[in-house]
XYZ file of C-alpha atoms in Angstrom:
571
model
C 51.908 60.181 -5.654
C 51.807 57.349 -8.145
C 51.304 54.988 -5.401
C 48.523 56.873 -3.571
C 46.535 57.468 -6.815
C 46.833 53.705 -7.700
C 45.685 52.723 -4.132
C 42.470 54.903 -4.482
C 41.316 53.567 -7.833
C 40.553 50.340 -6.976
C 38.082 51.553 -4.054
C 36.516 53.966 -6.496
C 35.906 51.164 -9.085
C 34.332 48.887 -6.204
C 32.152 51.675 -5.279
C 31.016 52.182 -9.002
C 30.522 48.280 -9.729
C 28.210 48.131 -6.647
C 25.826 50.393 -8.294
C 23.786 47.671 -9.888
C 21.133 50.008 -11.477
C 23.006 53.031 -11.747
C 25.307 52.383 -14.550
C 26.132 56.082 -15.894
C 27.041 56.426 -19.311
C 25.270 53.335 -20.479
C 23.096 53.757 -23.513
C 19.757 51.930 -23.548
C 20.798 48.427 -24.779
C 20.565 44.792 -23.987
C 22.045 42.355 -21.188
C 23.202 39.050 -22.651
C 23.675 36.022 -20.430
C 27.022 34.909 -21.625
C 27.559 31.698 -19.829
C 26.377 29.819 -22.934
C 25.526 31.330 -26.401
C 21.831 31.868 -27.740
C 20.406 32.206 -31.086
C 17.174 33.736 -29.403
C 18.912 36.706 -27.684
C 18.808 39.948 -29.673
C 20.785 43.195 -29.151
C 18.787 46.441 -29.965
C 21.835 48.705 -30.539
C 25.696 48.884 -30.158
C 25.579 48.495 -26.297
C 25.974 45.051 -24.581
C 26.205 43.947 -21.091
C 27.377 40.478 -20.166
C 25.409 38.952 -17.277
C 26.024 35.646 -15.633
C 25.121 33.296 -12.856
C 28.785 33.102 -12.152
C 29.718 35.516 -9.580
C 32.934 37.576 -9.733
C 35.791 36.021 -7.341
C 37.207 38.082 -4.504
C 40.387 36.063 -4.069
C 44.138 36.671 -4.218
C 46.300 34.915 -6.889
C 47.792 33.047 -3.882
C 44.475 31.692 -2.392
C 43.437 30.657 -5.921
C 46.383 28.666 -6.383
C 46.345 26.978 -2.802
C 42.784 25.875 -3.523
C 44.105 24.244 -6.905
C 46.987 22.497 -5.331
C 44.546 20.778 -2.841
C 42.670 19.559 -5.816
C 45.359 18.334 -7.961
C 48.396 17.944 -5.808
C 50.122 15.376 -8.207
C 49.136 16.736 -11.656
C 51.657 18.496 -13.781
C 51.392 22.208 -13.549
C 54.299 23.321 -15.704
C 56.359 21.530 -18.340
C 59.259 23.502 -19.809
C 60.285 21.287 -22.769
C 63.629 22.721 -23.733
C 64.943 22.832 -19.997
C 63.299 19.536 -19.123
C 61.601 21.217 -16.212
C 58.489 19.270 -14.840
C 56.475 20.553 -11.837
C 53.436 19.199 -10.263
C 51.108 21.616 -8.507
C 52.457 20.551 -5.125
C 56.157 21.074 -6.011
C 55.380 24.190 -7.644
C 53.551 25.702 -4.589
C 56.323 24.635 -2.277
C 58.932 26.620 -4.504
C 56.635 29.571 -4.847
C 56.888 29.951 -1.122
C 60.489 29.293 -0.814
C 60.804 31.909 -3.493
C 58.437 34.427 -1.641
C 60.246 34.005 1.511
C 63.532 34.403 -0.116
C 62.529 37.740 -1.771
C 61.397 39.007 1.690
C 64.892 37.626 3.225
C 66.328 39.940 0.616
C 64.791 43.051 1.992
C 61.653 43.280 -0.613
C 58.271 44.132 1.057
C 54.683 44.723 -0.049
C 54.457 47.250 -2.818
C 57.903 46.999 -4.046
C 58.261 46.520 -7.894
C 60.186 43.619 -9.179
C 61.177 43.407 -12.890
C 61.175 40.283 -14.762
C 63.277 40.460 -17.898
C 64.008 37.485 -20.047
C 62.372 34.685 -22.253
C 60.254 31.878 -21.239
C 61.762 30.097 -18.363
C 60.428 28.276 -15.362
C 61.809 31.161 -13.117
C 59.410 33.518 -14.780
C 56.558 31.797 -13.851
C 57.867 31.106 -10.086
C 58.592 34.858 -9.778
C 55.163 35.589 -11.071
C 53.453 33.608 -8.435
C 56.138 34.365 -5.587
C 55.833 38.055 -5.920
C 51.913 37.713 -6.048
C 52.328 35.829 -2.618
C 54.504 38.224 -0.942
C 52.394 41.466 -2.083
C 55.352 42.479 -4.642
C 54.515 43.679 -7.932
C 55.595 42.058 -10.734
C 56.799 44.101 -13.744
C 56.785 42.270 -17.167
C 59.795 43.555 -19.124
C 60.154 42.983 -22.769
C 63.048 40.477 -23.244
C 64.263 42.310 -26.296
C 64.724 45.486 -24.667
C 67.973 47.595 -24.857
C 69.643 49.730 -22.414
C 67.347 52.974 -23.005
C 64.218 50.901 -22.992
C 65.218 49.031 -19.866
C 66.163 52.166 -18.013
C 62.964 53.985 -19.034
C 60.590 51.113 -17.526
C 62.732 50.579 -14.388
C 62.756 54.265 -13.824
C 59.006 54.560 -14.545
C 57.645 52.247 -11.876
C 60.744 52.305 -9.564
C 61.657 48.939 -9.801
C 63.823 47.724 -6.507
C 64.850 44.418 -8.091
C 65.442 42.852 -11.565
C 65.696 39.120 -12.391
C 67.300 37.847 -15.638
C 69.357 35.185 -17.164
C 72.930 35.638 -18.276
C 72.206 35.847 -22.075
C 69.496 34.752 -24.618
C 70.401 34.663 -28.299
C 72.335 37.907 -28.703
C 70.911 39.594 -25.654
C 73.703 39.746 -22.951
C 71.326 41.078 -20.113
C 74.186 41.948 -17.408
C 76.050 43.937 -20.011
C 72.939 45.878 -21.059
C 72.091 46.640 -17.512
C 75.533 47.956 -16.815
C 74.948 50.721 -19.541
C 72.213 52.408 -17.337
C 73.789 50.751 -14.038
C 77.745 50.799 -14.351
C 77.893 50.892 -10.202
C 76.748 47.160 -10.199
C 80.328 45.837 -10.891
C 81.452 47.507 -7.617
C 78.640 46.720 -5.505
C 77.861 44.086 -3.090
C 74.626 41.946 -3.730
C 71.483 43.866 -2.525
C 73.570 46.841 -2.321
C 73.518 48.732 -5.722
C 73.496 52.446 -5.472
C 72.845 53.618 -8.924
C 72.589 57.374 -9.919
C 70.540 56.672 -12.917
C 68.265 53.998 -11.535
C 68.173 55.184 -7.627
C 65.336 52.632 -6.767
C 67.302 49.438 -8.026
C 69.401 47.812 -5.354
C 68.838 44.101 -5.821
C 69.647 42.257 -9.210
C 68.933 38.336 -9.067
C 70.551 36.167 -12.020
C 68.841 32.978 -13.119
C 71.918 30.996 -14.094
C 75.265 32.632 -13.013
C 76.582 35.063 -10.227
C 78.284 38.284 -11.656
C 79.484 40.998 -9.366
C 76.506 42.925 -7.475
C 74.141 40.079 -8.175
C 72.489 37.168 -6.323
C 72.078 33.817 -7.885
C 68.723 32.408 -7.868
C 69.699 29.423 -6.099
C 70.751 31.900 -3.303
C 67.238 33.506 -3.215
C 65.467 29.908 -2.898
C 67.775 29.233 0.275
C 67.467 32.612 1.845
C 64.215 32.513 3.652
C 64.083 30.716 6.942
C 61.203 29.948 9.462
C 61.098 33.641 10.352
C 60.532 34.755 6.665
C 58.128 32.016 6.182
C 56.168 33.609 9.395
C 56.472 37.061 7.774
C 55.287 35.813 4.523
C 52.035 34.418 6.248
C 51.683 37.814 8.047
C 51.985 39.679 4.762
C 49.338 37.381 3.130
C 46.896 38.383 5.775
C 47.010 42.027 4.623
C 46.543 41.302 0.893
C 43.509 42.446 -0.779
C 42.102 41.356 -4.363
C 42.161 44.964 -5.264
C 46.172 45.301 -4.699
C 48.142 45.849 -7.656
C 49.761 42.540 -8.726
C 51.175 43.203 -12.460
C 52.487 46.106 -14.483
C 52.587 45.259 -18.208
C 54.024 47.975 -20.464
C 51.956 48.784 -23.458
C 52.966 51.456 -25.984
C 49.737 51.761 -28.095
C 50.449 53.450 -31.321
C 52.595 56.566 -30.163
C 54.601 57.630 -27.331
C 56.688 56.067 -24.695
C 55.618 52.882 -23.309
C 52.828 53.009 -20.491
C 52.609 50.830 -17.365
C 49.053 49.095 -17.318
C 48.637 48.237 -13.582
C 46.274 45.090 -12.971
C 45.040 44.053 -9.592
C 44.514 40.368 -8.311
C 40.573 40.984 -9.102
C 41.569 41.933 -12.548
C 43.441 39.005 -13.371
C 42.087 36.206 -11.459
C 38.428 36.812 -12.760
C 39.527 37.192 -16.381
C 41.605 33.789 -16.049
C 38.540 32.394 -14.462
C 36.269 33.176 -17.202
C 38.660 32.202 -19.925
C 38.899 28.803 -18.532
C 34.946 28.507 -18.245
C 34.444 29.467 -21.791
C 37.201 27.061 -22.961
C 35.736 24.036 -21.318
C 38.381 22.194 -19.501
C 37.642 18.470 -18.743
C 39.432 15.895 -16.605
C 40.611 14.287 -19.651
C 41.668 17.778 -21.614
C 43.588 20.279 -19.955
C 46.970 20.357 -21.120
C 47.645 23.650 -22.884
C 50.804 24.401 -25.321
C 52.083 27.847 -24.714
C 54.322 29.326 -27.574
C 53.715 32.783 -26.902
C 56.023 34.981 -24.565
C 55.112 35.268 -20.954
C 55.642 39.141 -20.833
C 52.373 39.231 -22.815
C 49.012 38.581 -21.143
C 48.029 35.620 -23.503
C 50.570 33.467 -21.631
C 50.831 34.972 -18.294
C 47.049 35.198 -17.764
C 45.567 32.977 -20.513
C 47.918 30.340 -19.622
C 49.436 30.678 -15.988
C 46.669 32.062 -14.378
C 44.303 30.084 -15.943
C 46.466 27.111 -14.658
C 46.289 28.361 -11.123
C 42.265 28.700 -11.319
C 41.438 25.673 -13.388
C 44.310 23.130 -12.772
C 45.302 23.077 -16.314
C 48.701 22.331 -17.223
C 51.099 24.759 -19.191
C 53.490 23.133 -21.629
C 56.050 25.862 -22.767
C 57.530 24.702 -25.955
C 60.660 26.950 -26.190
C 62.287 30.155 -24.806
C 60.995 32.191 -27.577
C 58.461 31.291 -30.504
C 59.668 28.427 -32.643
C 57.017 26.807 -35.047
C 58.795 23.300 -35.068
C 59.194 23.289 -31.268
C 55.395 24.261 -30.729
C 54.278 21.351 -33.083
C 56.654 18.964 -31.265
C 55.397 20.005 -27.780
C 51.800 19.368 -28.994
C 52.669 16.082 -30.441
C 54.744 14.723 -27.630
C 52.853 16.205 -24.527
C 49.658 15.423 -26.063
C 48.088 18.757 -25.449
C 44.661 19.542 -25.889
C 44.615 23.256 -26.462
C 46.966 25.458 -28.147
C 47.226 29.334 -27.751
C 49.026 31.642 -29.982
C 48.879 34.664 -32.467
C 47.795 34.285 -36.137
C 51.416 34.628 -37.196
C 52.280 31.924 -34.974
C 49.753 29.507 -36.420
C 50.745 30.621 -40.044
C 54.290 29.804 -39.097
C 53.283 26.183 -37.722
C 51.149 25.507 -40.683
C 54.033 26.553 -43.011
C 56.516 23.985 -41.579
C 58.036 21.924 -44.051
C 57.255 18.636 -41.896
C 54.071 19.721 -40.755
C 52.248 16.510 -41.835
C 54.763 14.357 -39.771
C 53.310 15.649 -36.319
C 50.563 13.840 -34.374
C 48.156 16.508 -33.711
C 45.190 14.442 -33.022
C 45.096 15.396 -29.164
C 44.188 18.921 -29.929
C 40.749 19.945 -29.432
C 40.875 23.910 -29.176
C 42.556 26.712 -28.027
C 42.780 30.711 -28.391
C 44.144 32.686 -31.141
C 44.585 36.408 -30.469
C 46.674 39.199 -30.641
C 45.889 40.692 -34.109
C 43.036 40.073 -36.780
C 42.557 36.633 -37.970
C 42.475 35.853 -41.503
C 39.527 33.561 -42.430
C 41.478 31.398 -44.285
C 44.013 30.939 -41.587
C 41.140 29.978 -39.112
C 39.655 27.462 -41.475
C 43.185 25.630 -41.729
C 43.928 25.766 -38.075
C 40.216 24.166 -37.251
C 40.817 21.574 -39.978
C 44.503 20.695 -40.622
C 45.401 20.998 -36.995
C 42.522 19.312 -35.606
C 41.230 22.279 -33.697
C 37.539 22.484 -34.350
C 36.799 24.046 -31.021
C 39.214 26.763 -31.610
C 37.992 30.312 -30.415
C 39.172 33.945 -31.299
C 39.596 36.257 -28.320
C 39.901 39.854 -28.310
C 41.087 42.103 -25.555
C 43.702 44.875 -24.462
C 46.629 44.679 -21.934
C 44.207 47.436 -20.084
C 41.571 45.113 -19.745
C 42.989 42.332 -18.131
C 43.135 41.241 -21.176
C 39.922 39.503 -22.490
C 36.684 41.109 -23.097
C 35.345 39.326 -26.036
C 35.599 35.661 -26.865
C 33.926 32.996 -29.162
C 32.397 29.906 -28.010
C 33.906 26.459 -28.936
C 30.771 25.455 -30.931
C 30.396 29.008 -32.516
C 29.748 28.563 -36.400
C 32.730 28.904 -38.777
C 31.240 32.301 -39.961
C 31.291 33.647 -36.333
C 34.930 32.121 -35.760
C 36.130 33.834 -38.891
C 34.257 37.248 -39.089
C 34.015 38.180 -35.386
C 35.732 38.199 -32.096
C 33.296 36.420 -30.174
C 30.615 37.416 -27.622
C 31.019 39.835 -24.571
C 32.642 38.497 -21.400
C 30.356 37.893 -18.224
C 30.358 41.073 -16.046
C 31.451 43.486 -18.770
C 29.732 46.279 -20.782
C 30.782 47.362 -24.240
C 29.455 50.032 -26.437
C 30.268 51.379 -29.862
C 30.520 55.301 -30.043
C 31.396 57.790 -32.747
C 34.973 58.856 -32.110
C 34.409 62.451 -33.147
C 30.901 62.949 -31.686
C 30.508 60.571 -28.673
C 27.069 59.575 -30.062
C 26.150 55.918 -29.578
C 25.752 54.244 -33.145
C 23.339 51.727 -34.540
C 24.108 48.062 -34.987
C 26.528 46.616 -37.530
C 27.899 50.308 -37.659
C 31.731 51.026 -37.212
C 32.875 52.951 -34.378
C 35.157 53.075 -31.306
C 34.718 50.048 -28.816
C 34.506 51.227 -25.278
C 34.754 48.658 -22.221
C 33.869 49.071 -18.693
C 33.781 46.439 -15.851
C 35.803 44.537 -13.351
C 38.636 43.978 -16.009
C 39.614 47.680 -16.621
C 43.085 48.346 -15.126
C 43.731 50.445 -12.140
C 45.564 52.959 -14.419
C 48.961 53.659 -16.009
C 51.627 53.657 -13.266
C 52.734 57.122 -12.255
C 50.768 58.591 -15.274
C 47.265 60.010 -14.185
C 47.181 62.270 -17.334
C 47.466 59.263 -19.736
C 45.247 57.379 -17.697
C 42.393 60.067 -17.879
C 42.843 60.132 -21.691
C 41.727 56.434 -21.912
C 39.526 55.949 -18.861
C 36.422 58.310 -18.626
C 35.035 59.657 -15.468
C 32.234 56.931 -15.687
C 34.867 54.200 -16.077
C 34.739 53.441 -19.623
C 37.936 52.254 -21.235
C 38.458 53.937 -24.811
C 40.045 51.086 -26.646
C 40.941 53.169 -29.883
C 39.786 50.134 -31.766
C 37.055 50.437 -34.631
C 34.460 47.881 -34.065
C 30.823 46.917 -34.590
C 28.334 44.861 -32.624
C 25.681 42.692 -34.381
C 22.130 41.824 -33.390
C 23.493 38.999 -31.182
C 26.121 40.550 -29.361
C 29.030 39.453 -31.461
C 31.960 41.852 -32.094
C 33.865 42.594 -35.220
C 37.111 44.446 -34.886
C 37.365 46.478 -38.021
C 40.829 48.210 -37.228
C 42.253 51.183 -35.134
C 40.681 54.396 -35.158
C 43.834 56.393 -36.079
C 44.346 53.811 -39.016
C 41.361 54.507 -40.829
C 41.889 55.979 -44.144
C 39.190 58.649 -45.406
C 39.063 59.038 -49.351
C 36.404 60.982 -51.094
C 34.245 60.698 -47.983
C 34.624 57.012 -48.233
C 35.943 55.102 -44.947
C 38.473 52.545 -45.671
C 39.695 50.177 -43.229
C 43.102 48.672 -43.250
C 41.943 45.152 -41.692
C 39.337 44.891 -44.004
C 41.263 45.279 -46.993
C 44.065 42.908 -45.447
C 41.425 40.345 -45.031
C 40.415 40.581 -48.592
C 43.978 40.444 -49.861
C 44.976 37.513 -47.849
C 42.199 35.313 -49.917
C 44.489 35.638 -52.730
C 46.274 32.072 -52.866
C 49.673 33.264 -52.970
C 49.495 35.926 -50.241
C 51.123 34.475 -46.933
C 50.878 37.916 -45.110
C 49.924 41.446 -45.889
C 49.780 44.860 -44.404
C 48.190 47.917 -45.443
C 49.353 51.542 -44.565
C 48.301 54.847 -45.543
C 49.935 57.246 -48.184
C 49.984 61.068 -48.267
C 49.366 61.346 -52.016
C 47.638 59.012 -54.101
C 46.407 58.828 -57.897
C 42.628 59.254 -58.259
C 40.532 56.538 -57.927
C 42.865 54.547 -55.735
C 42.635 53.853 -51.961
C 45.447 55.745 -50.130
C 47.391 52.618 -49.096
C 50.097 50.073 -49.837
C 49.958 46.432 -49.798
C 53.067 44.896 -48.465
C 53.147 41.342 -48.871
C 55.564 38.846 -47.046
C 58.163 36.216 -48.332
C 56.879 33.337 -50.653
C 53.869 35.576 -51.739
C 52.118 37.143 -54.756
C 54.390 39.361 -56.849
C 52.655 42.779 -57.045
C 51.784 42.598 -60.668
C 49.519 39.474 -59.815
C 47.836 41.583 -57.038
C 47.479 44.486 -59.290
C 45.583 42.267 -62.090
C 41.927 41.941 -62.604
C 41.602 38.724 -60.423
C 42.067 40.927 -57.220
C 39.558 43.505 -58.451
C 36.415 42.155 -56.801
C 36.649 44.945 -54.043
C 35.313 48.230 -54.515
C 37.273 50.195 -56.745
C 38.066 52.933 -53.899
C 39.408 50.631 -51.668
C 42.163 49.155 -53.813
C 45.698 50.077 -53.044
C 47.633 52.338 -55.251
C 51.000 50.941 -54.603
C 52.106 47.283 -53.989
C 55.221 46.208 -52.589
C 56.581 42.639 -52.572
C 59.060 41.017 -50.295
C 60.131 37.922 -52.178
């Protein structure tokens, strides 16, 4: 039933998107031409629609890669610094086809799910595109998952195949899988029959061959001319509305949910990300220290590569601040993507000043609120004046708001940018559902091409967040200004109410972050508090201000009702 439901959702979505003038559920508001920023445009209420001269693409991932290979056959597509792997677009395309044919030779077919479980390695990206070529759905599995978590996600989506390395750090992947699938030790490769994982029959290991598994080299050699012919036939049946990727997102509560994304979702999001970043013939090398199982690298990095011909430079299998700086310096990267904590780590490296970062121009910072002081240091100390903030969710493919490279420092530090083309956003009161005035906090909702097909096998959970009118309820508190720029304030569930006053943890965290001795800070609610204090606790990271300092008068320039009642320092 899950497969049938997901197959139906894209068609319903297309029907909705073709109704150019019948946007049910959209309050009166403003359309912004979002190809370029404009100071003259004004939004009249908390609804904005991103219009554009750029049409949405109706191509599959494979078609996009093919076109880019024709344009840049000899340009580097992928560099994995730690492993010493370098692939041009032509080399990558050839190996993608070999891998796709190999998967078909192993018995996988269109619509099957293949889990990719491990750190950033070349084979991760290879499988991302090989599965897309063959109509197989890639399941992005957190490399830190243990047995129970792994069993849940494999069972939830019915993975037929699982790909992983032998070990990374303390993770012994084969041994972890054995806890849920002990039958693997006595099975022939491709013939696993597991009681607890009944759909799983094929396990592929990247760098060794253990009982019941294929080695990746065997997969690369398995496809012959007949499988290549089969691959071409499959590609003729692919639609841009077919599911391509399942990314698990847990939200704030409950078991992980499999957000299912189509070619159309991901291809168009990557296309628009690349256009807003502004690649040139000289500036196209992107450093990617973030994990591939997250959209920031898999879509914002690799899919952008497939559409725009950018080069993806992976500094290390998992994030290392020093390795990221080395990659930028040695590979002369023009762009660097990461989360705020990654940039904080890079800026904190003892030998930071020894790295040549002069090639940098910009990049994307996303994943959590960006403290203004951090953004200012990134733009100045890291030579990234065109740095932009992006906002999105896995369920939205992921980006829905993004700044422009030449935005003012105020917009870069106080907002997450402007609405993406072909996307609608509105702010509603989370309790009443009423549209709110400009600059008023409420729940952010998104509609457009970017909204996921649904949570795999979870129609009830899907209907909780996607309305009948196809609005995705993000659960984030946000506001829109008169220019259509969005400010993220926090999570609806995190809002603290004291004495009738709304207190937003993210706002308070930003304030505390301005203290010169604060490196990182987290605010959370408490059940019982003294009168006159906010129901929160500031948790301060290492090498930061002691609690006594934060409670002193120099930190009391914020409203009294917002001040945390308790501080805890981690020194």
